[in-house]
Short mmCIF file of C-alpha atoms in Angstrom, two decimals:
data_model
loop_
_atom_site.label_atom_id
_atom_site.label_comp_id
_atom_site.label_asym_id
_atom_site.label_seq_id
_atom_site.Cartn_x
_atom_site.Cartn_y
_atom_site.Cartn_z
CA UNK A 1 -48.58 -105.00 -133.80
CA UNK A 2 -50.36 -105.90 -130.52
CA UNK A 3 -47.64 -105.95 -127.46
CA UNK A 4 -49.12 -107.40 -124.26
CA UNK A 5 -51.44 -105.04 -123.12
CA UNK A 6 -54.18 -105.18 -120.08
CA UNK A 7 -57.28 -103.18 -120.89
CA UNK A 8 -58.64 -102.19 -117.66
CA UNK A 9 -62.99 -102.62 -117.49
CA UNK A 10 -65.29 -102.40 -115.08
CA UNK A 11 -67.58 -105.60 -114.41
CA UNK A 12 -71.30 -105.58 -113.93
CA UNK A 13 -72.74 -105.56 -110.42
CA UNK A 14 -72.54 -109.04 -108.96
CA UNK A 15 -75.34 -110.95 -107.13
CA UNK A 16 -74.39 -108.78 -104.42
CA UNK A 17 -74.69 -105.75 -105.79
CA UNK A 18 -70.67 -104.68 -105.46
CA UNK A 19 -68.24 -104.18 -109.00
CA UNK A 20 -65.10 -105.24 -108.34
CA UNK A 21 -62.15 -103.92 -111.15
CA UNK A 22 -61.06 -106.29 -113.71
CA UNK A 23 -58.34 -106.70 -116.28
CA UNK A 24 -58.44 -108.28 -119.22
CA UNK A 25 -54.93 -109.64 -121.29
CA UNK A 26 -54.65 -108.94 -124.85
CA UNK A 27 -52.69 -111.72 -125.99
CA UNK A 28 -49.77 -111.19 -128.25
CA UNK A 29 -50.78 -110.91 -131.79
CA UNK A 30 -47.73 -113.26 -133.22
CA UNK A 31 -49.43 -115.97 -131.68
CA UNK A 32 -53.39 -115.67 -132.36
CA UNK A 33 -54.96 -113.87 -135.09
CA UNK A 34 -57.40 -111.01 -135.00
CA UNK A 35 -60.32 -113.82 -134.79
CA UNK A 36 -58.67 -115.53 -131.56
CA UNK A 37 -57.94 -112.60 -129.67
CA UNK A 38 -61.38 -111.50 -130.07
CA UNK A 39 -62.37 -115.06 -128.70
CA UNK A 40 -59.91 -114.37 -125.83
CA UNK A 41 -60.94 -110.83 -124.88
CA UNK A 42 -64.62 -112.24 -124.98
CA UNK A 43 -64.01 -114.77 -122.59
CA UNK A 44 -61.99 -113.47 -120.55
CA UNK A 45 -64.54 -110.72 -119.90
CA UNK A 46 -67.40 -113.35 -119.66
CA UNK A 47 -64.88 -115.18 -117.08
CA UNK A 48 -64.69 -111.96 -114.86
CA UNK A 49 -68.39 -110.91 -115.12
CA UNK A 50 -67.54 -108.15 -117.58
CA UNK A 51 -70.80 -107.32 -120.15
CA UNK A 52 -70.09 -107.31 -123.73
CA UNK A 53 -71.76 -103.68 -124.08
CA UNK A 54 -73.42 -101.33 -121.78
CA UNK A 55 -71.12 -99.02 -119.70
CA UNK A 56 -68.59 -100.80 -118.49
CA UNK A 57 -68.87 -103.01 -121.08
CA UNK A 58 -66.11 -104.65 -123.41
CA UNK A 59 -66.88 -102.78 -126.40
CA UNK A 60 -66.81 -99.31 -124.94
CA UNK A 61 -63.45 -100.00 -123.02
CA UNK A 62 -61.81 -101.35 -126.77
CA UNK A 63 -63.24 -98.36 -128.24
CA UNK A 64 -61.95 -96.37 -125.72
CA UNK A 65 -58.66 -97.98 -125.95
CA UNK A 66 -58.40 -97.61 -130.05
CA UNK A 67 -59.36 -94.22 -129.96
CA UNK A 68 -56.31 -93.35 -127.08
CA UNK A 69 -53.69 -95.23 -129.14
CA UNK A 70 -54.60 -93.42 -132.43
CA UNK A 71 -54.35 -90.31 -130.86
CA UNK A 72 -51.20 -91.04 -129.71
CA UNK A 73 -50.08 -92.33 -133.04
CA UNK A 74 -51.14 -88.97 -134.25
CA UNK A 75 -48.94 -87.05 -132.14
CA UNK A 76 -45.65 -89.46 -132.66
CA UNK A 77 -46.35 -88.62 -136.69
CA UNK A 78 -46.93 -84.94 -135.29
CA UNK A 79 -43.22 -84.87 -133.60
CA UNK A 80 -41.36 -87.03 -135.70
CA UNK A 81 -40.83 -89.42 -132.52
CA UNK A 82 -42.09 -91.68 -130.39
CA UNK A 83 -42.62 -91.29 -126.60
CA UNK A 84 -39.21 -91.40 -124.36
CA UNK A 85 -37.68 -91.47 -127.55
CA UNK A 86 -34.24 -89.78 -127.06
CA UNK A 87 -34.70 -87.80 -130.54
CA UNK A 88 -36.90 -85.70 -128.75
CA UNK A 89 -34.43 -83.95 -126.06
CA UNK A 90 -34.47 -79.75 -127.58
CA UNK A 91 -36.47 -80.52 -130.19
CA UNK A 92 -38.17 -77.63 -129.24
CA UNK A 93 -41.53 -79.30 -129.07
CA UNK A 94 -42.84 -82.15 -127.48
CA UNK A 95 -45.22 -84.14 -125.59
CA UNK A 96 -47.32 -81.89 -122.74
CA UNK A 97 -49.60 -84.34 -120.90
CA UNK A 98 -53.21 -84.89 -121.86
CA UNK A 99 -56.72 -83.20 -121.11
CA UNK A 100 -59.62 -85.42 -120.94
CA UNK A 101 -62.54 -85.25 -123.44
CA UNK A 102 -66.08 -87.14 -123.40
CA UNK A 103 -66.82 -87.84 -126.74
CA UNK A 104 -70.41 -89.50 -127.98
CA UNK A 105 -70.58 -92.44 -130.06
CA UNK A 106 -73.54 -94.29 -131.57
CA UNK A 107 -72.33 -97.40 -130.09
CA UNK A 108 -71.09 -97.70 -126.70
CA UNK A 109 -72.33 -93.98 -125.34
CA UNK A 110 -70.33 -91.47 -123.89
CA UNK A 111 -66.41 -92.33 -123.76
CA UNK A 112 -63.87 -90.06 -121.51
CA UNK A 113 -60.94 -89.89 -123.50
CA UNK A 114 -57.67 -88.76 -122.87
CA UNK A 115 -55.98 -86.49 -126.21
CA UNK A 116 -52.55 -85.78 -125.87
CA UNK A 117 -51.15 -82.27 -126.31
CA UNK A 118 -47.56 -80.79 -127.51
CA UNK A 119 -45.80 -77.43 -125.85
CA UNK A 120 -46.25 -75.41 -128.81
CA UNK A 121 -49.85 -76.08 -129.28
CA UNK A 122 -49.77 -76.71 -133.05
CA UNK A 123 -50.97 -80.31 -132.61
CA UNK A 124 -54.31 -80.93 -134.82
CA UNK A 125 -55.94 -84.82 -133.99
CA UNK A 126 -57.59 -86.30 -137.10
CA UNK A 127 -58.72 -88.78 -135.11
CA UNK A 128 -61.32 -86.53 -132.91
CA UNK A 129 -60.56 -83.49 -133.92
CA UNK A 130 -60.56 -79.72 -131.53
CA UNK A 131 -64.41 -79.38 -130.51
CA UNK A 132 -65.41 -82.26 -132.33
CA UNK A 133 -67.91 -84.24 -129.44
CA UNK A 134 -69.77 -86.91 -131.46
CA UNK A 135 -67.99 -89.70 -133.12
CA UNK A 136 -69.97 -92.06 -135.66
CA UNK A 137 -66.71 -93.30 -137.88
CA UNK A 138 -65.14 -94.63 -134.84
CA UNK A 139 -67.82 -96.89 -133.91
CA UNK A 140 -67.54 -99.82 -136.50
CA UNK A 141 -63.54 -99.76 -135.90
CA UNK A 142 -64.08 -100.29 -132.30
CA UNK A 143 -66.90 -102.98 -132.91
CA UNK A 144 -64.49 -104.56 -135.43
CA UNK A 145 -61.27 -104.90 -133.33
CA UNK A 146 -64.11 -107.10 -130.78
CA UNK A 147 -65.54 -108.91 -133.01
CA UNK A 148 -63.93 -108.98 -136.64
CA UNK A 149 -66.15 -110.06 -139.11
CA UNK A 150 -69.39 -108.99 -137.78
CA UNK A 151 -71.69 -106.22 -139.73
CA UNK A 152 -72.78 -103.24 -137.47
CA UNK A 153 -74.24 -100.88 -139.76
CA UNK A 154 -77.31 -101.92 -139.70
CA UNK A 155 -77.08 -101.74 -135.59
CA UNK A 156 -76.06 -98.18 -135.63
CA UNK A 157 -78.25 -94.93 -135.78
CA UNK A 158 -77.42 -91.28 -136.27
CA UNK A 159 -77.60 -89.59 -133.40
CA UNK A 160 -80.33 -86.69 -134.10
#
């Protein structure tokens, strides 16, 4: 389920030459479908001057953003609660801040990434796992929660 969110993306230079922060609303999902949020997010970005790809593009910020919330999906199953959840008080583990990761993906580049981390250290992401730097997987999930619908395998090459 999609609460509303603001995904934070940086626009392209301006005539000007100066890139100004924007944010873009996720609407909520009870309202649109996958299709019309899409829409939204896409205009919206067009709106603010935002590209589509490129590095502070669109796609790499949703990526970005898909990756972060699976990881911390990951690490609620990990605990056996969610974050602030009272449950957790002397559980003896829990939540320990994050440590920020680039990660490579055919797609959209280089993404910094933020992977949570528990006290006792036993916490093993599927998602990107320990050491793991290149990401190919990933790619057509982020693509698809931009643009559902759309075919980008035969966009995408191996990195070599």
């Amino acid at each position: 389920m999609i609460t509303e969110t603001s995904v934070a993306v940086t626009p392209s230079k301006d005539v000007v030459g100066k890139a100004a922060a924007a944010v873009i609303e996720v609407p909520d999902a009870r309202e649109f479908d996958e299709l019309e949020v899409a829409r939204e997010l896409v205009r919206q970005a067009r709106e603010a001057g935002v590209a589509l790809t490129g590095p502070g593009g669109l796609l790499k910020a949703m990526t970005k953003t898909v990756i972060e919330t699976a990881l911390d999906e990951e690490m609620s199953e990990h605990l056996g609660y969610d974050r602030h959840a009272v449950e957790g008080r002397g559980s003896g583990n829990s939540r320990n801040g994050t440590r920020s990761k680039t990660v490579l993906t055919d797609a959209c580049g280089a993404i910094e990434i933020e992977v949570p981390r528990d006290r006792a250290g036993t916490f093993e992401p599927q998602i990107v796992k320990k050491r793991q730097r290149r990401l190919t997987d990933v790619d057509e999930v982020g693509a698809l929660a931009v643009c559902p619908g759309i075919d980008h395998r035969g966009d995408q090459r191996p990195f070599r």
